[in-house]
PDB file of C-alpha atoms and ligand atoms in Angstrom:
ATOM      1  CA  UNK A  24      98.838  84.692 118.546  1.00  0.00           C
ATOM      2  CA  UNK A  25      97.028  83.073 115.633  1.00  0.00           C
ATOM      3  CA  UNK A  26      93.342  82.266 115.025  1.00  0.00           C
ATOM      4  CA  UNK A  27      92.725  78.590 115.850  1.00  0.00           C
ATOM      5  CA  UNK A  28      91.191  77.837 112.463  1.00  0.00           C
ATOM      6  CA  UNK A  29      94.330  78.964 110.615  1.00  0.00           C
ATOM      7  CA  UNK A  30      97.026  76.303 110.323  1.00  0.00           C
ATOM      8  CA  UNK A  31     100.408  75.857 108.628  1.00  0.00           C
ATOM      9  CA  UNK A  32     100.161  73.889 105.404  1.00  0.00           C
ATOM     10  CA  UNK A  33     102.296  73.148 102.350  1.00  0.00           C
ATOM     11  CA  UNK A  34     101.610  73.447  98.664  1.00  0.00           C
ATOM     12  CA  UNK A  35     100.493  77.061  98.759  1.00  0.00           C
ATOM     13  CA  UNK A  36     101.433  79.942  96.445  1.00  0.00           C
ATOM     14  CA  UNK A  37     104.887  80.389  97.981  1.00  0.00           C
ATOM     15  CA  UNK A  38     105.337  76.881  99.413  1.00  0.00           C
ATOM     16  CA  UNK A  39     104.717  76.526 103.136  1.00  0.00           C
ATOM     17  CA  UNK A  40     102.080  78.942 104.345  1.00  0.00           C
ATOM     18  CA  UNK A  41      98.816  79.211 106.250  1.00  0.00           C
ATOM     19  CA  UNK A  42      95.441  77.804 105.324  1.00  0.00           C
ATOM     20  CA  UNK A  43      91.990  78.355 106.853  1.00  0.00           C
ATOM     21  CA  UNK A  44      90.533  75.102 108.218  1.00  0.00           C
ATOM     22  CA  UNK A  45      87.029  76.623 108.448  1.00  0.00           C
ATOM     23  CA  UNK A  46      85.200  79.550 106.874  1.00  0.00           C
ATOM     24  CA  UNK A  47      86.257  82.817 108.537  1.00  0.00           C
ATOM     25  CA  UNK A  48      84.171  85.971 108.145  1.00  0.00           C
ATOM     26  CA  UNK A  49      85.476  89.373 107.120  1.00  0.00           C
ATOM     27  CA  UNK A  50      86.172  91.419 110.247  1.00  0.00           C
ATOM     28  CA  UNK A  51      87.675  88.506 112.182  1.00  0.00           C
ATOM     29  CA  UNK A  52      91.013  89.085 113.916  1.00  0.00           C
ATOM     30  CA  UNK A  53      93.446  86.555 112.419  1.00  0.00           C
ATOM     31  CA  UNK A  54      96.664  87.256 114.329  1.00  0.00           C
ATOM     32  CA  UNK A  55      98.454  89.804 116.453  1.00  0.00           C
ATOM     33  CA  UNK A  56     101.912  90.207 117.984  1.00  0.00           C
ATOM     34  CA  UNK A  57     101.495  89.125 121.610  1.00  0.00           C
ATOM     35  CA  UNK A  58     103.607  88.924 124.740  1.00  0.00           C
ATOM     36  CA  UNK A  59     104.392  85.258 124.015  1.00  0.00           C
ATOM     37  CA  UNK A  60     105.883  85.939 120.588  1.00  0.00           C
ATOM     38  CA  UNK A  61     109.650  85.413 120.866  1.00  0.00           C
ATOM     39  CA  UNK A  62     111.813  88.508 120.366  1.00  0.00           C
ATOM     40  CA  UNK A  63     115.536  89.117 119.876  1.00  0.00           C
ATOM     41  CA  UNK A  64     117.447  92.308 120.560  1.00  0.00           C
ATOM     42  CA  UNK A  65     120.154  93.468 118.146  1.00  0.00           C
ATOM     43  CA  UNK A  66     122.757  92.279 120.662  1.00  0.00           C
ATOM     44  CA  UNK A  67     121.179  88.829 120.894  1.00  0.00           C
ATOM     45  CA  UNK A  68     120.943  88.583 117.101  1.00  0.00           C
ATOM     46  CA  UNK A  69     124.642  89.423 116.742  1.00  0.00           C
ATOM     47  CA  UNK A  70     125.457  86.225 118.659  1.00  0.00           C
ATOM     48  CA  UNK A  71     123.364  83.982 116.387  1.00  0.00           C
ATOM     49  CA  UNK A  72     124.812  82.004 113.469  1.00  0.00           C
ATOM     50  CA  UNK A  73     124.299  84.040 110.308  1.00  0.00           C
ATOM     51  CA  UNK A  74     121.900  81.561 108.666  1.00  0.00           C
ATOM     52  CA  UNK A  75     119.737  81.418 111.804  1.00  0.00           C
ATOM     53  CA  UNK A  76     119.573  85.202 111.984  1.00  0.00           C
ATOM     54  CA  UNK A  77     118.699  85.405 108.269  1.00  0.00           C
ATOM     55  CA  UNK A  78     115.802  83.015 108.807  1.00  0.00           C
ATOM     56  CA  UNK A  79     114.499  84.969 111.801  1.00  0.00           C
ATOM     57  CA  UNK A  80     114.798  88.167 109.774  1.00  0.00           C
ATOM     58  CA  UNK A  81     112.694  86.610 106.995  1.00  0.00           C
ATOM     59  CA  UNK A  82     109.971  85.485 109.403  1.00  0.00           C
ATOM     60  CA  UNK A  83     110.053  88.358 111.852  1.00  0.00           C
ATOM     61  CA  UNK A  84     108.849  91.919 112.205  1.00  0.00           C
ATOM     62  CA  UNK A  85     111.268  94.604 113.248  1.00  0.00           C
ATOM     63  CA  UNK A  86     109.643  96.386 116.188  1.00  0.00           C
ATOM     64  CA  UNK A  87     109.889 100.118 116.766  1.00  0.00           C
ATOM     65  CA  UNK A  88     112.221  99.465 119.734  1.00  0.00           C
ATOM     66  CA  UNK A  89     114.710  97.610 117.502  1.00  0.00           C
ATOM     67  CA  UNK A  90     113.799  94.094 118.581  1.00  0.00           C
ATOM     68  CA  UNK A  91     112.872  91.458 116.045  1.00  0.00           C
ATOM     69  CA  UNK A  92     109.575  89.695 116.833  1.00  0.00           C
ATOM     70  CA  UNK A  93     108.678  86.350 115.270  1.00  0.00           C
ATOM     71  CA  UNK A  94     104.884  85.848 115.354  1.00  0.00           C
ATOM     72  CA  UNK A  95     104.024  82.837 117.545  1.00  0.00           C
ATOM     73  CA  UNK A  96     101.766  79.829 116.944  1.00  0.00           C
ATOM     74  CA  UNK A  97     102.834  79.524 113.300  1.00  0.00           C
ATOM     75  CA  UNK A  98     101.666  83.013 112.306  1.00  0.00           C
ATOM     76  CA  UNK A  99     105.199  83.752 111.021  1.00  0.00           C
ATOM     77  CA  UNK A 100     104.463  81.481 108.029  1.00  0.00           C
ATOM     78  CA  UNK A 101     101.820  83.782 106.529  1.00  0.00           C
ATOM     79  CA  UNK A 102     102.665  84.372 102.883  1.00  0.00           C
ATOM     80  CA  UNK A 103     102.333  87.522 100.845  1.00  0.00           C
ATOM     81  CA  UNK A 104      99.618  88.123  98.265  1.00  0.00           C
ATOM     82  CA  UNK A 105      98.997  91.262  96.235  1.00  0.00           C
ATOM     83  CA  UNK A 106      95.298  90.513  96.872  1.00  0.00           C
ATOM     84  CA  UNK A 107      95.768  89.694 100.574  1.00  0.00           C
ATOM     85  CA  UNK A 108      92.754  88.594 102.629  1.00  0.00           C
ATOM     86  CA  UNK A 109      94.380  89.807 105.863  1.00  0.00           C
ATOM     87  CA  UNK A 110      95.661  93.365 106.409  1.00  0.00           C
ATOM     88  CA  UNK A 111      97.027  95.219 109.421  1.00  0.00           C
ATOM     89  CA  UNK A 112      97.410  98.714 107.958  1.00  0.00           C
ATOM     90  CA  UNK A 113      96.853 101.247 110.772  1.00  0.00           C
ATOM     91  CA  UNK A 114      96.180  98.446 113.272  1.00  0.00           C
ATOM     92  CA  UNK A 115      98.273  96.395 115.687  1.00  0.00           C
ATOM     93  CA  UNK A 116      96.555  93.186 114.598  1.00  0.00           C
ATOM     94  CA  UNK A 117      95.829  91.382 111.337  1.00  0.00           C
ATOM     95  CA  UNK A 118      92.189  91.578 110.234  1.00  0.00           C
ATOM     96  CA  UNK A 119      90.348  89.463 107.644  1.00  0.00           C
ATOM     97  CA  UNK A 120      89.341  92.100 105.076  1.00  0.00           C
ATOM     98  CA  UNK A 121      87.079  89.717 103.200  1.00  0.00           C
ATOM     99  CA  UNK A 122      85.410  86.383 103.858  1.00  0.00           C
ATOM    100  CA  UNK A 123      87.922  83.531 103.795  1.00  0.00           C
ATOM    101  CA  UNK A 124      86.643  80.137 102.628  1.00  0.00           C
ATOM    102  CA  UNK A 125      87.549  76.869 104.359  1.00  0.00           C
ATOM    103  CA  UNK A 126      90.714  75.611 102.679  1.00  0.00           C
ATOM    104  CA  UNK A 127      91.692  79.013 101.287  1.00  0.00           C
ATOM    105  CA  UNK A 128      95.202  80.329 101.828  1.00  0.00           C
ATOM    106  CA  UNK A 129      95.489  83.110 104.410  1.00  0.00           C
ATOM    107  CA  UNK A 130      97.761  85.911 103.182  1.00  0.00           C
ATOM    108  CA  UNK A 131      98.874  89.421 104.051  1.00  0.00           C
ATOM    109  CA  UNK A 132     100.591  92.195 102.074  1.00  0.00           C
ATOM    110  CA  UNK A 133     104.311  92.408 102.852  1.00  0.00           C
ATOM    111  CA  UNK A 134     104.403  95.868 101.268  1.00  0.00           C
ATOM    112  CA  UNK A 135     102.593  97.196 104.344  1.00  0.00           C
ATOM    113  CA  UNK A 136     105.557  96.396 106.646  1.00  0.00           C
ATOM    114  CA  UNK A 137     107.031  99.863 106.867  1.00  0.00           C
ATOM    115  CA  UNK A 138     109.777  99.179 109.417  1.00  0.00           C
ATOM    116  CA  UNK A 139     111.479  96.436 107.384  1.00  0.00           C
ATOM    117  CA  UNK A 140     113.489  98.328 104.792  1.00  0.00           C
ATOM    118  CA  UNK A 141     115.433  97.548 101.679  1.00  0.00           C
ATOM    119  CA  UNK A 142     113.989  94.236 100.508  1.00  0.00           C
ATOM    120  CA  UNK A 143     112.417  93.102  97.266  1.00  0.00           C
ATOM    121  CA  UNK A 144     110.656  89.852  96.479  1.00  0.00           C
ATOM    122  CA  UNK A 145     109.518  88.200  93.271  1.00  0.00           C
ATOM    123  CA  UNK A 146     105.800  87.516  93.748  1.00  0.00           C
ATOM    124  CA  UNK A 147     103.986  84.443  92.466  1.00  0.00           C
ATOM    125  CA  UNK A 148     100.626  85.150  94.109  1.00  0.00           C
ATOM    126  CA  UNK A 149      98.743  84.812  90.822  1.00  0.00           C
ATOM    127  CA  UNK A 150      96.317  87.653  91.598  1.00  0.00           C
ATOM    128  CA  UNK A 151      95.195  89.710  88.625  1.00  0.00           C
ATOM    129  CA  UNK A 152      96.544  92.788  90.436  1.00  0.00           C
ATOM    130  CA  UNK A 153      99.898  91.076  91.177  1.00  0.00           C
ATOM    131  CA  UNK A 154     102.710  93.627  91.384  1.00  0.00           C
ATOM    132  CA  UNK A 155     105.289  90.979  90.224  1.00  0.00           C
ATOM    133  CA  UNK A 156     108.070  92.587  92.259  1.00  0.00           C
ATOM    134  CA  UNK A 157     107.045  93.366  95.812  1.00  0.00           C
ATOM    135  CA  UNK A 158     109.315  95.681  97.784  1.00  0.00           C
ATOM    136  CA  UNK A 159     109.539  97.566 101.058  1.00  0.00           C
ATOM    137  CA  UNK A 160     109.180 100.768  99.002  1.00  0.00           C
ATOM    138  CA  UNK A 161     105.594  99.704  98.154  1.00  0.00           C
ATOM    139  CA  UNK A 162     104.676 101.257 101.489  1.00  0.00           C
ATOM    140  CA  UNK A 163     105.404 104.702 100.011  1.00  0.00           C
ATOM    141  CA  UNK A 164     102.941 104.243  97.127  1.00  0.00           C
ATOM    142  CA  UNK A 165      99.921 106.481  97.891  1.00  0.00           C
ATOM    143  CA  UNK A 166      97.594 104.368  95.722  1.00  0.00           C
ATOM    144  CA  UNK A 167      98.493 101.169  97.572  1.00  0.00           C
ATOM    145  CA  UNK A 168      98.120 102.840 100.972  1.00  0.00           C
ATOM    146  CA  UNK A 169      94.743 104.219  99.959  1.00  0.00           C
ATOM    147  CA  UNK A 170      93.695 100.720  98.906  1.00  0.00           C
ATOM    148  CA  UNK A 171      94.808  99.198 102.233  1.00  0.00           C
ATOM    149  CA  UNK A 172      93.019 101.910 104.225  1.00  0.00           C
ATOM    150  CA  UNK A 173      89.853 101.352 102.200  1.00  0.00           C
ATOM    151  CA  UNK A 174      89.876  97.591 102.671  1.00  0.00           C
ATOM    152  CA  UNK A 175      90.594  97.768 106.408  1.00  0.00           C
ATOM    153  CA  UNK A 176      88.002 100.504 106.986  1.00  0.00           C
ATOM    154  CA  UNK A 177      85.376  98.513 105.076  1.00  0.00           C
ATOM    155  CA  UNK A 178      85.993  95.473 107.299  1.00  0.00           C
ATOM    156  CA  UNK A 179      86.021  97.316 110.646  1.00  0.00           C
ATOM    157  CA  UNK A 180      82.232  97.457 111.254  1.00  0.00           C
ATOM    158  CA  UNK A 181      82.026  93.650 110.939  1.00  0.00           C
ATOM    159  CA  UNK A 182      84.665  93.354 113.671  1.00  0.00           C
ATOM    160  CA  UNK A 183      81.993  94.100 116.269  1.00  0.00           C
ATOM    161  CA  UNK A 184      79.518  91.443 115.135  1.00  0.00           C
ATOM    162  CA  UNK A 185      81.539  88.412 114.052  1.00  0.00           C
ATOM    163  CA  UNK A 186      82.910  85.669 116.275  1.00  0.00           C
ATOM    164  CA  UNK A 187      86.248  86.842 117.726  1.00  0.00           C
ATOM    165  CA  UNK A 188      88.159  83.960 119.309  1.00  0.00           C
ATOM    166  CA  UNK A 189      91.177  86.251 119.797  1.00  0.00           C
ATOM    167  CA  UNK A 190      89.067  89.218 120.970  1.00  0.00           C
ATOM    168  CA  UNK A 191      89.426  88.972 124.761  1.00  0.00           C
ATOM    169  CA  UNK A 192      93.195  88.549 124.687  1.00  0.00           C
ATOM    170  CA  UNK A 193      93.639  91.274 122.078  1.00  0.00           C
ATOM    171  CA  UNK A 194      91.396  93.678 124.007  1.00  0.00           C
ATOM    172  CA  UNK A 195      93.693  93.279 127.016  1.00  0.00           C
ATOM    173  CA  UNK A 196      96.661  94.676 125.075  1.00  0.00           C
ATOM    174  CA  UNK A 197      95.415  96.761 122.136  1.00  0.00           C
ATOM    175  CA  UNK A 198      93.973 100.254 122.469  1.00  0.00           C
ATOM    176  CA  UNK A 199      93.274 100.193 118.720  1.00  0.00           C
ATOM    177  CA  UNK A 200      91.120  97.078 119.058  1.00  0.00           C
ATOM    178  CA  UNK A 201      89.261  98.582 122.033  1.00  0.00           C
ATOM    179  CA  UNK A 202      88.492 101.658 119.895  1.00  0.00           C
ATOM    180  CA  UNK A 203      87.221  99.470 117.071  1.00  0.00           C
ATOM    181  CA  UNK A 204      84.957  97.513 119.416  1.00  0.00           C
ATOM    182  CA  UNK A 205      83.725 100.825 120.854  1.00  0.00           C
ATOM    183  CA  UNK A 206      82.654 101.990 117.391  1.00  0.00           C
ATOM    184  CA  UNK A 207      85.620 103.383 115.438  1.00  0.00           C
ATOM    185  CA  UNK A 208      84.630 102.758 111.846  1.00  0.00           C
ATOM    186  CA  UNK A 209      87.675 103.970 109.909  1.00  0.00           C
ATOM    187  CA  UNK A 210      91.386 103.354 110.268  1.00  0.00           C
ATOM    188  CA  UNK A 211      91.834 107.024 111.150  1.00  0.00           C
ATOM    189  CA  UNK A 212      89.284 106.762 113.975  1.00  0.00           C
ATOM    190  CA  UNK A 213      90.916 103.627 115.322  1.00  0.00           C
ATOM    191  CA  UNK A 214      94.563 104.590 114.884  1.00  0.00           C
ATOM    192  CA  UNK A 215      96.440 105.209 118.056  1.00  0.00           C
ATOM    193  CA  UNK A 216      99.975 105.237 116.705  1.00  0.00           C
ATOM    194  CA  UNK A 217     100.042 101.522 117.440  1.00  0.00           C
ATOM    195  CA  UNK A 218     100.840  99.132 114.625  1.00  0.00           C
ATOM    196  CA  UNK A 219     102.171  95.654 114.031  1.00  0.00           C
ATOM    197  CA  UNK A 220     105.669  97.022 114.686  1.00  0.00           C
ATOM    198  CA  UNK A 221     104.548  99.083 117.703  1.00  0.00           C
ATOM    199  CA  UNK A 222     101.978  96.825 119.358  1.00  0.00           C
ATOM    200  CA  UNK A 223     100.122  98.086 122.422  1.00  0.00           C
ATOM    201  CA  UNK A 224     101.997  95.833 124.828  1.00  0.00           C
ATOM    202  CA  UNK A 225     105.252  97.666 124.103  1.00  0.00           C
ATOM    203  CA  UNK A 226     103.958 100.905 125.601  1.00  0.00           C
TER     204      UNK A 226
HETATM  205 ZN1   ZN B  23     102.378  85.737 119.979  1.00  0.00          ZN
HETATM  206 ZN1   ZN B  24     101.594  89.201  93.746  1.00  0.00          ZN
END
């Protein structure tokens, strides 16, 4: 599920991506893997033409149960940035970690996808802190993880006060989100073992 003011658009840092159509405040839930997101088991993927499977693999998240989930409503098009404005580290939803202006690209950090292994990507995000080569091994970098935890934790208190169009639906499936709304103010307080690859609806 994707925030209604975030839409697919072209001409972004890595071509097609997502753009905010209105200002979105830090602390707003931007997307989460939901029950309507299509999934494929390994057996189903083995029957797909190779190019189709490769495309799904590029767009999708490998879930802890081995299925591949492609985020619905266009959320699969979210591009990477080394200065991402949306992070999901320690959460089972993507959170705006800073204010996003109307017209700004909406991005996440692919390095935080710990279940998808063995990939590298040349980055053109243009951020001053750009890592140039982004890889699945970025997840193992303590400095990066510390940065993600800090950014997510800093945005969590705002989660309770900003407009949350996705809040009711997310609350129905995410224990992590319920903990945040109840007052968890750090990733460690909120963490429940759930993550983007192990969303609450799986358990
Ligand atoms: Zn969905
Ligand atoms: Zn970059």
